């Protein structure tokens, strides 16, 4: 019987991780166990993980980090691979689309600023500078195919009205669509005592908001879609939206 012990040379990038064989030398027929592990990502600029073993020399087949020692020296290499870059958490400051809308200036004015009443949330009131007013007279007909008696043709801009829960749902729903996010969640509005009171134009957005966990019912099991959203409710809904 061959009594010669052969060696195992393990190559690896020691800047990224560590790899070794046990035992490091053995008689033919001995089972060899391989170990490879990337360093903790706190020590690296980017994190890595072990990918695979490569046989450089020696007649061996590695299976589940083990192989049988042949009657010759063996050289193997531990290959590490960089982890995919994880998605960055949502940041309003980094969201150029939303930030641009928020900071957009009106012509000749000083820019929009959010105006809120205590305990309520209102839409942004654009500062128009001077005595300029947004009226049907100075806007004119914007769309040729909009009839004057259509419900959406009203000229009231209502910058200081409280935003309702269904309006907020619609805004976030359309923004999520614009950003290419998954809006397939669909909650059952009939599970709420007043679910049928959601406006027709907001029903789809409300279903999404409920299904995505952004909106819940109150203590009475009501959704109150047309009620004004308080500052606390808006903060909670936005937080859930950013974490979704």
XYZ file of N, CA and C in Angstrom:
732
model
N 0.839 -1.202 0.000
C 0.000 0.000 0.000
C 0.873 1.250 0.000
N 0.494 2.192 -0.766
C 1.263 3.432 -0.881
C 1.186 4.190 0.439
N 2.365 4.437 1.070
C 2.410 5.146 2.339
C 2.857 6.598 2.174
N 2.872 7.078 0.951
C 3.306 8.455 0.697
C 2.128 9.405 0.863
N 2.315 10.444 1.652
C 1.283 11.477 1.829
C 1.513 12.574 0.801
N 0.469 12.971 0.150
C 0.544 14.025 -0.872
C -0.095 15.308 -0.326
N 0.397 16.409 -0.863
C -0.046 17.703 -0.347
C -1.176 18.331 -1.153
N -1.887 19.240 -0.486
C -2.997 19.967 -1.114
C -2.693 21.454 -1.019
N -2.564 22.083 -2.169
C -2.297 23.514 -2.225
C -3.601 24.243 -2.550
N -4.025 25.137 -1.666
C -5.283 25.872 -1.851
C -4.968 27.323 -2.182
N -5.380 27.754 -3.343
C -5.173 29.140 -3.761
C -6.438 29.955 -3.505
N -6.249 31.195 -3.103
C -7.402 32.080 -2.873
C -6.912 33.514 -2.755
N -7.809 34.445 -2.919
C -7.489 35.869 -2.783
C -7.590 36.227 -1.302
N -6.442 36.364 -0.661
C -6.448 36.597 0.785
C -6.909 38.003 1.164
N -7.145 38.866 0.173
C -7.735 40.173 0.473
C -9.251 40.065 0.668
N -9.818 38.994 0.159
C -11.278 38.841 0.156
C -11.760 37.838 1.190
N -11.029 36.723 1.325
C -11.496 35.693 2.238
C -10.396 34.712 2.584
N -10.812 33.569 3.103
C -9.868 32.534 3.501
C -10.361 31.188 2.995
N -9.420 30.300 2.662
C -9.778 28.968 2.179
C -8.683 28.000 2.585
N -9.074 26.787 2.938
C -8.079 25.794 3.342
C -8.651 24.387 3.197
N -7.736 23.410 3.219
C -8.114 22.000 3.141
C -7.726 21.310 4.439
N -8.531 20.351 4.846
C -8.213 19.580 6.049
C -8.447 18.091 5.769
N -7.403 17.306 5.966
C -6.035 17.720 6.300
C -5.337 18.350 5.099
N -4.211 19.023 5.347
C -3.482 19.699 4.276
C -2.590 18.747 3.500
N -2.373 17.557 4.020
C -1.624 16.506 3.332
C -2.211 15.181 3.802
N -2.293 14.209 2.889
C -2.941 12.957 3.268
C -2.526 11.818 2.359
N -2.755 10.595 2.845
C -2.511 9.394 2.048
C -3.606 9.251 1.000
N -3.328 8.613 -0.104
C -4.366 8.380 -1.116
C -5.571 7.668 -0.496
N -6.777 8.075 -0.903
C -8.007 7.490 -0.385
C -8.593 8.232 0.791
N -7.847 9.189 1.341
C -8.340 9.968 2.484
C -9.362 10.999 2.005
N -10.418 11.156 2.790
C -11.413 12.179 2.451
C -10.918 13.547 2.911
N -10.909 14.489 1.996
C -10.442 15.849 2.268
C -11.646 16.782 2.337
N -11.671 17.611 3.361
C -12.748 18.586 3.525
C -12.223 19.991 3.223
N -12.938 20.707 2.376
C -12.545 22.066 1.986
C -13.439 23.092 2.661
N -12.837 24.202 3.021
C -13.583 25.302 3.639
C -13.170 26.610 2.980
N -14.152 27.412 2.641
C -13.889 28.746 2.069
C -14.919 29.713 2.612
N -14.470 30.878 2.995
C -15.381 31.867 3.570
C -14.866 33.267 3.276
N -15.754 34.113 2.811
C -15.392 35.517 2.571
C -15.333 36.250 3.899
N -14.477 37.259 3.953
C -14.389 38.059 5.163
C -15.696 38.796 5.393
N -15.936 39.163 6.627
C -17.103 39.960 6.962
C -17.068 41.251 6.164
N -18.230 41.677 5.657
C -18.267 42.849 4.782
C -17.823 44.124 5.486
N -17.790 44.133 6.818
C -17.321 45.325 7.523
C -15.850 45.603 7.230
N -15.129 44.579 6.790
C -13.712 44.755 6.504
C -13.459 45.035 5.031
N -14.503 45.059 4.246
C -14.345 45.236 2.812
C -15.173 46.416 2.338
N -14.706 46.998 1.248
C -15.489 48.074 0.640
C -16.770 47.517 0.047
N -16.665 46.345 -0.560
C -17.825 45.640 -1.107
C -17.819 44.234 -0.515
N -18.964 43.649 -0.303
C -19.026 42.310 0.271
C -18.961 41.241 -0.811
N -18.417 40.096 -0.438
C -18.245 38.983 -1.362
C -18.813 37.705 -0.753
N -18.937 36.704 -1.583
C -19.332 35.381 -1.116
C -18.557 34.325 -1.901
N -18.405 33.157 -1.297
C -17.729 32.059 -1.973
C -18.611 31.559 -3.113
N -18.003 31.364 -4.295
C -18.756 30.935 -5.458
C -18.534 29.453 -5.788
N -17.258 29.044 -5.943
C -17.006 27.677 -6.380
C -15.540 27.306 -6.187
N -15.289 26.001 -6.300
C -13.934 25.484 -6.306
C -13.515 25.187 -7.744
N -12.270 25.479 -8.054
C -11.707 25.138 -9.358
C -10.494 24.234 -9.146
N -10.440 23.124 -9.882
C -9.305 22.202 -9.787
C -8.223 22.674 -10.754
N -7.087 23.041 -10.220
C -5.967 23.503 -11.044
C -5.134 22.310 -11.515
N -4.874 21.386 -10.603
C -4.123 20.174 -10.968
C -4.517 19.047 -10.015
N -4.448 17.843 -10.518
C -4.808 16.686 -9.716
C -6.106 16.068 -10.214
N -6.159 14.755 -10.173
C -7.334 14.029 -10.662
C -8.355 13.896 -9.527
N -9.109 14.983 -9.286
C -10.101 14.970 -8.207
C -11.419 15.557 -8.714
N -12.476 15.125 -8.060
C -13.807 15.688 -8.297
C -14.347 16.173 -6.962
N -14.621 17.457 -6.897
C -15.085 18.044 -5.639
C -16.605 17.996 -5.592
N -17.127 17.433 -4.528
C -18.579 17.325 -4.348
C -18.930 17.708 -2.915
N -19.737 18.763 -2.779
C -20.150 19.256 -1.461
C -18.931 19.529 -0.571
N -17.944 20.215 -1.163
C -16.741 20.652 -0.457
C -15.872 19.488 0.032
N -15.959 18.365 -0.634
C -15.143 17.208 -0.257
C -14.607 16.522 -1.523
N -13.461 15.861 -1.366
C -12.952 15.006 -2.442
C -12.061 13.922 -1.835
N -11.811 12.900 -2.605
C -10.947 11.806 -2.156
C -9.532 12.046 -2.663
N -8.574 11.963 -1.763
C -7.184 12.257 -2.096
C -6.630 11.225 -3.078
N -6.086 11.695 -4.222
C -5.463 10.786 -5.193
C -3.992 10.552 -4.833
N -3.343 9.758 -5.624
C -1.916 9.475 -5.397
C -1.059 10.506 -6.118
N -1.304 11.755 -5.823
C -0.550 12.868 -6.418
C -0.895 14.149 -5.661
N -0.061 15.140 -5.818
C -0.347 16.440 -5.207
C -1.528 17.106 -5.920
N -2.253 17.919 -5.177
C -3.460 18.554 -5.705
C -3.381 20.057 -5.482
N -3.766 20.813 -6.496
C -3.882 22.272 -6.365
C -5.294 22.682 -6.753
N -5.954 23.379 -5.868
C -7.319 23.854 -6.121
C -7.392 25.337 -5.800
N -8.416 25.960 -6.327
C -8.581 27.410 -6.124
C -9.991 27.715 -5.646
N -10.072 28.551 -4.621
C -11.372 29.014 -4.123
C -11.716 30.316 -4.843
N -12.857 30.338 -5.496
C -13.277 31.520 -6.262
C -14.338 32.278 -5.469
N -14.088 33.557 -5.237
C -15.040 34.423 -4.550
C -15.686 35.361 -5.560
N -16.924 35.714 -5.287
C -17.681 36.566 -6.205
C -18.300 37.725 -5.426
N -18.291 38.889 -6.043
C -18.863 40.069 -5.401
C -20.375 39.949 -5.342
N -20.937 40.323 -4.211
C -22.390 40.276 -4.063
C -23.052 41.349 -4.919
N -24.270 41.076 -5.407
C -25.001 42.122 -6.131
C -25.225 43.312 -5.212
N -25.182 44.498 -5.791
C -25.422 45.707 -5.003
C -26.866 45.741 -4.563
N -27.146 45.782 -3.256
C -28.530 45.792 -2.790
C -29.200 47.107 -3.164
N -30.517 47.085 -3.376
C -31.213 48.331 -3.693
C -31.112 49.318 -2.547
N -30.902 50.556 -2.896
C -30.791 51.586 -1.870
C -32.161 51.888 -1.285
N -32.216 52.146 0.027
C -33.511 52.508 0.627
C -34.019 53.809 0.036
N -35.337 53.938 -0.009
C -35.926 55.130 -0.598
C -35.505 56.377 0.167
N -35.167 57.412 -0.548
C -34.798 58.684 0.054
C -35.461 59.801 -0.725
N -36.254 60.597 -0.019
C -36.911 61.713 -0.695
C -35.872 62.656 -1.287
N -34.775 62.892 -0.528
C -33.752 63.822 -0.989
C -33.097 63.345 -2.277
N -33.039 62.009 -2.464
C -32.401 61.462 -3.656
C -33.377 61.214 -4.792
N -34.653 61.363 -4.519
C -35.662 61.115 -5.544
C -35.831 62.384 -6.368
N -35.106 62.459 -7.471
C -35.090 63.688 -8.266
C -36.448 63.996 -8.878
N -37.229 62.953 -9.207
C -38.545 63.192 -9.809
C -39.481 63.868 -8.817
N -39.598 63.275 -7.630
C -40.501 63.826 -6.634
C -40.002 65.158 -6.114
N -38.683 65.262 -5.945
C -38.111 66.500 -5.435
C -38.327 67.652 -6.412
N -38.222 67.349 -7.704
C -38.420 68.394 -8.710
C -39.847 68.915 -8.683
N -40.803 67.984 -8.483
C -42.196 68.408 -8.403
C -42.406 69.263 -7.161
N -41.814 68.841 -6.063
C -41.996 69.552 -4.794
C -41.400 70.952 -4.823
N -40.247 71.095 -5.520
C -39.529 72.364 -5.492
C -39.782 73.234 -6.723
N -40.647 72.723 -7.620
C -40.849 73.458 -8.873
C -41.366 74.879 -8.614
N -40.815 75.807 -9.336
C -41.217 77.222 -9.182
C -42.338 77.556 -10.160
N -43.240 78.387 -9.711
C -44.229 78.915 -10.646
C -43.582 80.086 -11.374
N -44.040 80.399 -12.581
C -43.391 81.432 -13.383
C -43.464 82.770 -12.675
N -42.283 83.361 -12.465
C -42.205 84.680 -11.839
C -42.418 84.649 -10.353
N -42.632 83.460 -9.769
C -42.934 83.409 -8.344
C -41.756 82.919 -7.540
N -42.033 82.650 -6.267
C -40.966 82.244 -5.357
C -41.014 80.763 -5.030
N -41.853 80.004 -5.747
C -41.868 78.556 -5.535
C -42.968 78.125 -4.611
N -43.381 76.862 -4.730
C -44.452 76.335 -3.890
C -43.952 76.000 -2.506
N -44.805 76.174 -1.516
C -44.486 75.800 -0.144
C -45.688 75.065 0.423
N -45.455 73.978 1.196
C -46.579 73.258 1.766
C -47.251 74.069 2.855
N -48.560 74.127 2.837
C -49.298 74.833 3.871
C -50.234 73.841 4.526
N -50.171 73.726 5.839
C -51.008 72.775 6.541
C -51.671 73.423 7.733
N -52.879 72.963 8.036
C -53.570 73.375 9.236
C -53.220 72.395 10.343
N -53.265 72.811 11.607
C -52.965 71.880 12.694
C -53.878 70.665 12.623
N -53.279 69.500 12.591
C -54.064 68.276 12.590
C -54.594 67.864 11.242
N -54.352 68.653 10.199
C -54.845 68.307 8.878
C -53.719 68.429 7.873
N -53.962 67.910 6.682
C -52.970 68.021 5.612
C -53.636 68.673 4.424
N -53.004 69.705 3.868
C -53.568 70.383 2.708
C -52.596 70.293 1.556
N -53.095 70.513 0.364
C -52.255 70.450 -0.818
C -51.326 71.663 -0.871
N -50.256 71.555 -1.639
C -49.288 72.640 -1.755
C -49.909 73.854 -2.431
N -49.663 75.011 -1.864
C -50.172 76.259 -2.437
C -49.049 76.948 -3.200
N -49.138 77.028 -4.523
C -48.066 77.692 -5.273
C -48.037 79.180 -4.967
N -46.831 79.721 -4.808
C -46.681 81.153 -4.643
C -46.505 81.755 -6.031
N -47.446 82.571 -6.441
C -47.434 83.053 -7.808
C -46.736 84.393 -7.969
N -46.395 85.034 -6.870
C -45.665 86.287 -6.976
C -46.554 87.406 -7.489
N -46.745 88.450 -6.701
C -47.616 89.541 -7.125
C -49.076 89.135 -7.013
N -49.895 89.624 -7.934
C -51.334 89.366 -7.862
C -51.803 88.446 -8.969
N -50.902 87.585 -9.475
C -51.311 86.651 -10.515
C -52.261 85.618 -9.931
N -53.280 85.256 -10.637
C -54.242 84.276 -10.182
C -54.409 83.205 -11.252
N -54.607 81.985 -10.802
C -54.866 80.890 -11.724
C -56.367 80.802 -11.926
N -56.827 81.282 -13.042
C -58.260 81.281 -13.343
C -58.481 80.756 -14.749
N -59.745 80.411 -15.017
C -60.090 79.936 -16.357
C -59.828 81.023 -17.400
N -59.936 82.286 -16.979
C -59.780 83.391 -17.925
C -58.359 83.480 -18.468
N -57.347 83.353 -17.560
C -55.985 83.496 -18.064
C -55.346 82.171 -18.463
N -56.005 81.049 -18.146
C -55.497 79.758 -18.613
C -56.045 79.454 -19.997
N -57.338 79.739 -20.200
C -57.959 79.425 -21.481
C -58.315 77.955 -21.553
N -58.693 77.507 -22.728
C -59.048 76.106 -22.927
C -57.774 75.291 -23.086
N -57.522 74.385 -22.122
C -56.307 73.591 -22.157
C -56.459 72.391 -23.073
N -57.596 71.684 -22.963
C -57.842 70.513 -23.787
C -59.095 70.726 -24.637
N -58.941 70.561 -25.946
C -60.060 70.808 -26.850
C -61.169 69.779 -26.700
N -60.860 68.595 -26.161
C -61.870 67.546 -26.071
C -62.503 67.431 -24.690
N -62.308 68.439 -23.845
C -62.940 68.444 -22.522
C -64.161 69.339 -22.553
N -65.321 68.776 -22.280
C -66.559 69.549 -22.280
C -66.667 70.362 -20.995
N -67.259 71.545 -21.120
C -67.357 72.438 -19.977
C -68.198 71.873 -18.841
N -69.161 71.012 -19.165
C -70.031 70.470 -18.120
C -69.510 69.165 -17.526
N -68.315 68.710 -17.933
C -67.748 67.486 -17.366
C -67.307 67.772 -15.934
N -67.409 66.753 -15.063
C -67.089 66.975 -13.652
C -65.636 67.359 -13.427
N -64.758 66.928 -14.338
C -63.343 67.218 -14.174
C -62.932 68.527 -14.841
N -63.914 69.270 -15.398
C -63.576 70.517 -16.074
C -63.727 71.728 -15.162
N -64.045 71.484 -13.878
C -64.241 72.610 -12.980
C -62.954 73.424 -12.880
N -63.107 74.734 -12.732
C -61.948 75.621 -12.738
C -61.388 75.853 -11.348
N -62.005 75.290 -10.339
C -61.535 75.470 -8.976
C -60.277 74.649 -8.727
N -59.187 75.326 -8.368
C -57.924 74.637 -8.118
C -57.832 74.139 -6.673
N -58.499 74.829 -5.758
C -58.611 74.433 -4.342
C -57.263 74.135 -3.687
N -56.321 75.071 -3.729
C -54.998 74.792 -3.158
C -55.000 74.628 -1.648
N -55.999 75.206 -0.956
C -56.004 75.160 0.504
C -56.994 74.151 1.081
N -57.634 73.376 0.246
C -58.561 72.376 0.765
C -57.793 71.193 1.330
N -58.372 70.578 2.352
C -57.746 69.395 2.931
C -57.704 68.264 1.903
N -56.605 67.564 1.879
C -56.506 66.419 0.991
C -57.201 65.237 1.651
N -57.991 64.524 0.888
C -58.730 63.395 1.443
C -57.884 62.119 1.371
N -58.346 61.106 2.078
C -57.618 59.835 2.095
C -57.591 59.200 0.707
N -58.698 59.329 -0.025
C -58.722 58.738 -1.360
C -57.880 59.542 -2.345
N -57.800 60.864 -2.151
C -56.931 61.679 -3.003
C -55.467 61.313 -2.777
N -55.095 61.129 -1.521
C -53.731 60.754 -1.205
C -53.402 59.383 -1.789
N -54.357 58.455 -1.710
C -54.163 57.126 -2.285
C -53.957 57.222 -3.787
N -54.743 58.072 -4.437
C -54.635 58.227 -5.890
C -53.290 58.826 -6.287
N -52.821 59.794 -5.514
C -51.521 60.419 -5.810
C -50.396 59.395 -5.704
N -50.403 58.636 -4.621
C -49.341 57.644 -4.423
C -49.451 56.508 -5.436
N -50.676 56.140 -5.792
C -50.895 55.070 -6.766
C -50.321 55.463 -8.131
N -50.612 56.682 -8.553
C -50.112 57.149 -9.850
C -48.600 57.348 -9.820
N -48.093 57.803 -8.678
C -46.649 57.986 -8.568
C -45.942 56.634 -8.619
N -46.506 55.630 -7.952
C -45.921 54.286 -7.977
C -45.920 53.734 -9.406
N -46.994 53.988 -10.146
C -47.057 53.553 -11.541
C -45.977 54.263 -12.361
N -45.831 55.558 -12.133
C -44.838 56.346 -12.857
C -43.422 55.833 -12.601
N -43.155 55.383 -11.368
C -41.834 54.888 -10.997
C -41.632 53.428 -11.383
N -42.662 52.807 -11.975
C -42.530 51.425 -12.399
C -42.599 50.423 -11.268
N -43.202 50.794 -10.140
C -43.312 49.893 -9.006
C -44.482 48.929 -9.201
N -44.473 47.865 -8.437
C -45.525 46.856 -8.511
C -46.789 47.393 -7.839
N -47.857 47.539 -8.605
C -49.124 48.039 -8.065
C -50.218 46.983 -8.228
N -49.815 45.722 -8.196
C -50.782 44.645 -8.416
C -51.597 44.298 -7.173
N -51.169 44.792 -5.994
C -51.919 44.504 -4.774
C -53.337 45.055 -4.901
N -54.310 44.305 -4.419
C -55.697 44.725 -4.559
C -56.488 44.284 -3.335
N -56.851 45.255 -2.502
C -57.628 44.965 -1.309
C -59.121 44.962 -1.594
N -59.877 44.345 -0.694
C -61.332 44.243 -0.830
C -61.991 45.380 -0.051
N -62.494 46.378 -0.765
C -63.114 47.516 -0.096
C -64.424 47.138 0.572
N -65.050 46.054 0.123
C -66.330 45.648 0.706
C -66.175 45.144 2.133
N -64.937 44.906 2.567
C -64.717 44.461 3.942
C -64.857 45.607 4.937
N -64.973 46.827 4.408
C -65.181 47.997 5.250
C -66.634 48.443 5.150
N -67.173 48.944 6.257
C -68.585 49.327 6.299
C -68.924 50.390 5.276
N -67.966 51.266 4.969
C -68.216 52.363 4.022
C -67.347 52.256 2.775
N -66.883 51.051 2.465
C -66.000 50.881 1.310
C -66.635 51.333 0.014
N -67.965 51.224 -0.085
C -68.667 51.607 -1.310
C -68.706 53.115 -1.498
N -68.323 53.872 -0.483
C -68.366 55.330 -0.581
C -67.131 55.914 -1.268
N -66.184 55.071 -1.615
C -65.018 55.572 -2.353
C -65.464 56.072 -3.720
N -64.951 57.202 -4.126
C -65.313 57.765 -5.428
C -64.899 56.815 -6.541
N -65.658 56.822 -7.622
C -65.364 55.927 -8.735
C -63.969 56.091 -9.282
N -63.508 57.338 -9.403
C -62.187 57.590 -9.962
C -61.071 57.139 -9.015
N -61.405 56.950 -7.724
C -60.383 56.584 -6.737
C -60.468 55.125 -6.310
N -61.456 54.390 -6.812
C -61.659 53.010 -6.353
C -60.432 52.137 -6.577
N -59.871 52.184 -7.770
C -58.714 51.346 -8.072
C -57.520 51.687 -7.191
N -57.306 52.989 -6.987
C -56.196 53.428 -6.136
C -56.436 53.020 -4.688
N -57.679 53.100 -4.224
C -58.003 52.709 -2.853
C -57.808 51.214 -2.666
N -58.200 50.437 -3.659
C -58.002 48.983 -3.576
C -56.517 48.657 -3.453
N -55.704 49.364 -4.232
C -54.249 49.152 -4.163
C -53.708 49.573 -2.799
N -54.134 50.725 -2.312
C -53.636 51.237 -1.033
C -53.985 50.293 0.113
N -55.190 49.727 0.072
C -55.600 48.779 1.110
C -54.812 47.478 0.966
N -54.703 46.988 -0.264
C -53.970 45.746 -0.495
C -52.497 45.856 -0.165
N -51.919 47.041 -0.365
C -50.494 47.249 -0.080
C -50.241 47.592 1.381
N -51.322 47.706 2.165
C -51.169 47.994 3.587
C -50.947 49.455 3.912
N -51.200 50.343 2.952
C -51.016 51.777 3.210
C -52.183 52.360 3.983
N -53.396 51.877 3.691
C -54.602 52.369 4.354
C -55.268 51.246 5.130
N -55.718 51.571 6.336
C -56.461 50.628 7.158
C -57.760 51.288 7.618
N -58.651 50.499 8.133
C -59.890 51.043 8.663
C -59.684 51.630 10.048
N -60.649 52.445 10.479
C -60.552 53.012 11.818
C -61.171 52.072 12.855
N -61.358 52.585 14.079
C -61.876 51.742 15.150
C -63.276 51.222 14.857
N -64.024 51.934 14.042
C -65.379 51.512 13.693
C -65.410 50.627 12.449
N -64.244 50.245 11.960
C -64.189 49.407 10.776
C -64.543 50.153 9.509
N -64.345 51.457 9.518
C -64.659 52.281 8.350
C -63.374 52.761 7.678
N -63.455 52.912 6.356
C -62.317 53.354 5.564
C -62.276 54.868 5.411
N -63.426 55.497 5.567
C -63.593 56.955 5.444
C -62.776 57.534 4.279
N -63.052 57.135 3.058
C -62.239 57.558 1.913
C -62.304 59.051 1.617
N -63.442 59.672 1.909
C -63.590 61.090 1.568
C -63.268 62.017 2.735
N -62.846 61.457 3.855
C -62.493 62.287 5.010
C -61.107 62.876 4.807
N -60.885 64.033 5.394
C -59.573 64.663 5.290
C -58.519 63.846 6.018
N -57.338 63.771 5.445
C -56.237 63.032 6.059
C -55.484 63.940 7.019
N -55.328 63.500 8.253
C -54.593 64.296 9.232
C -53.103 64.218 8.955
N -52.357 65.111 9.566
C -50.907 65.094 9.385
C -50.313 63.767 9.856
N -50.842 63.243 10.971
C -50.343 61.963 11.482
C -50.632 60.838 10.494
N -51.825 60.851 9.895
C -52.182 59.817 8.921
C -51.287 59.905 7.688
N -51.057 61.119 7.214
C -50.201 61.298 6.040
C -48.789 60.806 6.326
N -48.276 61.139 7.508
C -46.931 60.698 7.875
C -46.852 59.178 7.908
N -47.854 58.541 8.487
C -47.868 57.081 8.573
C -47.996 56.435 7.187
N -48.873 56.987 6.360
C -49.073 56.434 5.019
C -47.813 56.575 4.178
N -47.157 57.741 4.261
C -45.922 57.958 3.509
C -44.813 57.035 3.992
N -44.740 56.824 5.311
C -43.731 55.929 5.848
C -43.955 54.502 5.325
N -45.227 54.059 5.326
C -45.519 52.714 4.814
C -45.204 52.617 3.323
N -45.474 53.693 2.599
C -45.203 53.706 1.157
C -43.710 53.575 0.886
N -42.895 54.293 1.660
C -41.453 54.266 1.448
C -40.845 52.930 1.865
N -41.489 52.239 2.815
C -40.975 50.953 3.278
C -41.489 49.786 2.477
N -42.509 50.029 1.634
C -43.098 48.920 0.868
C -42.121 48.390 -0.164
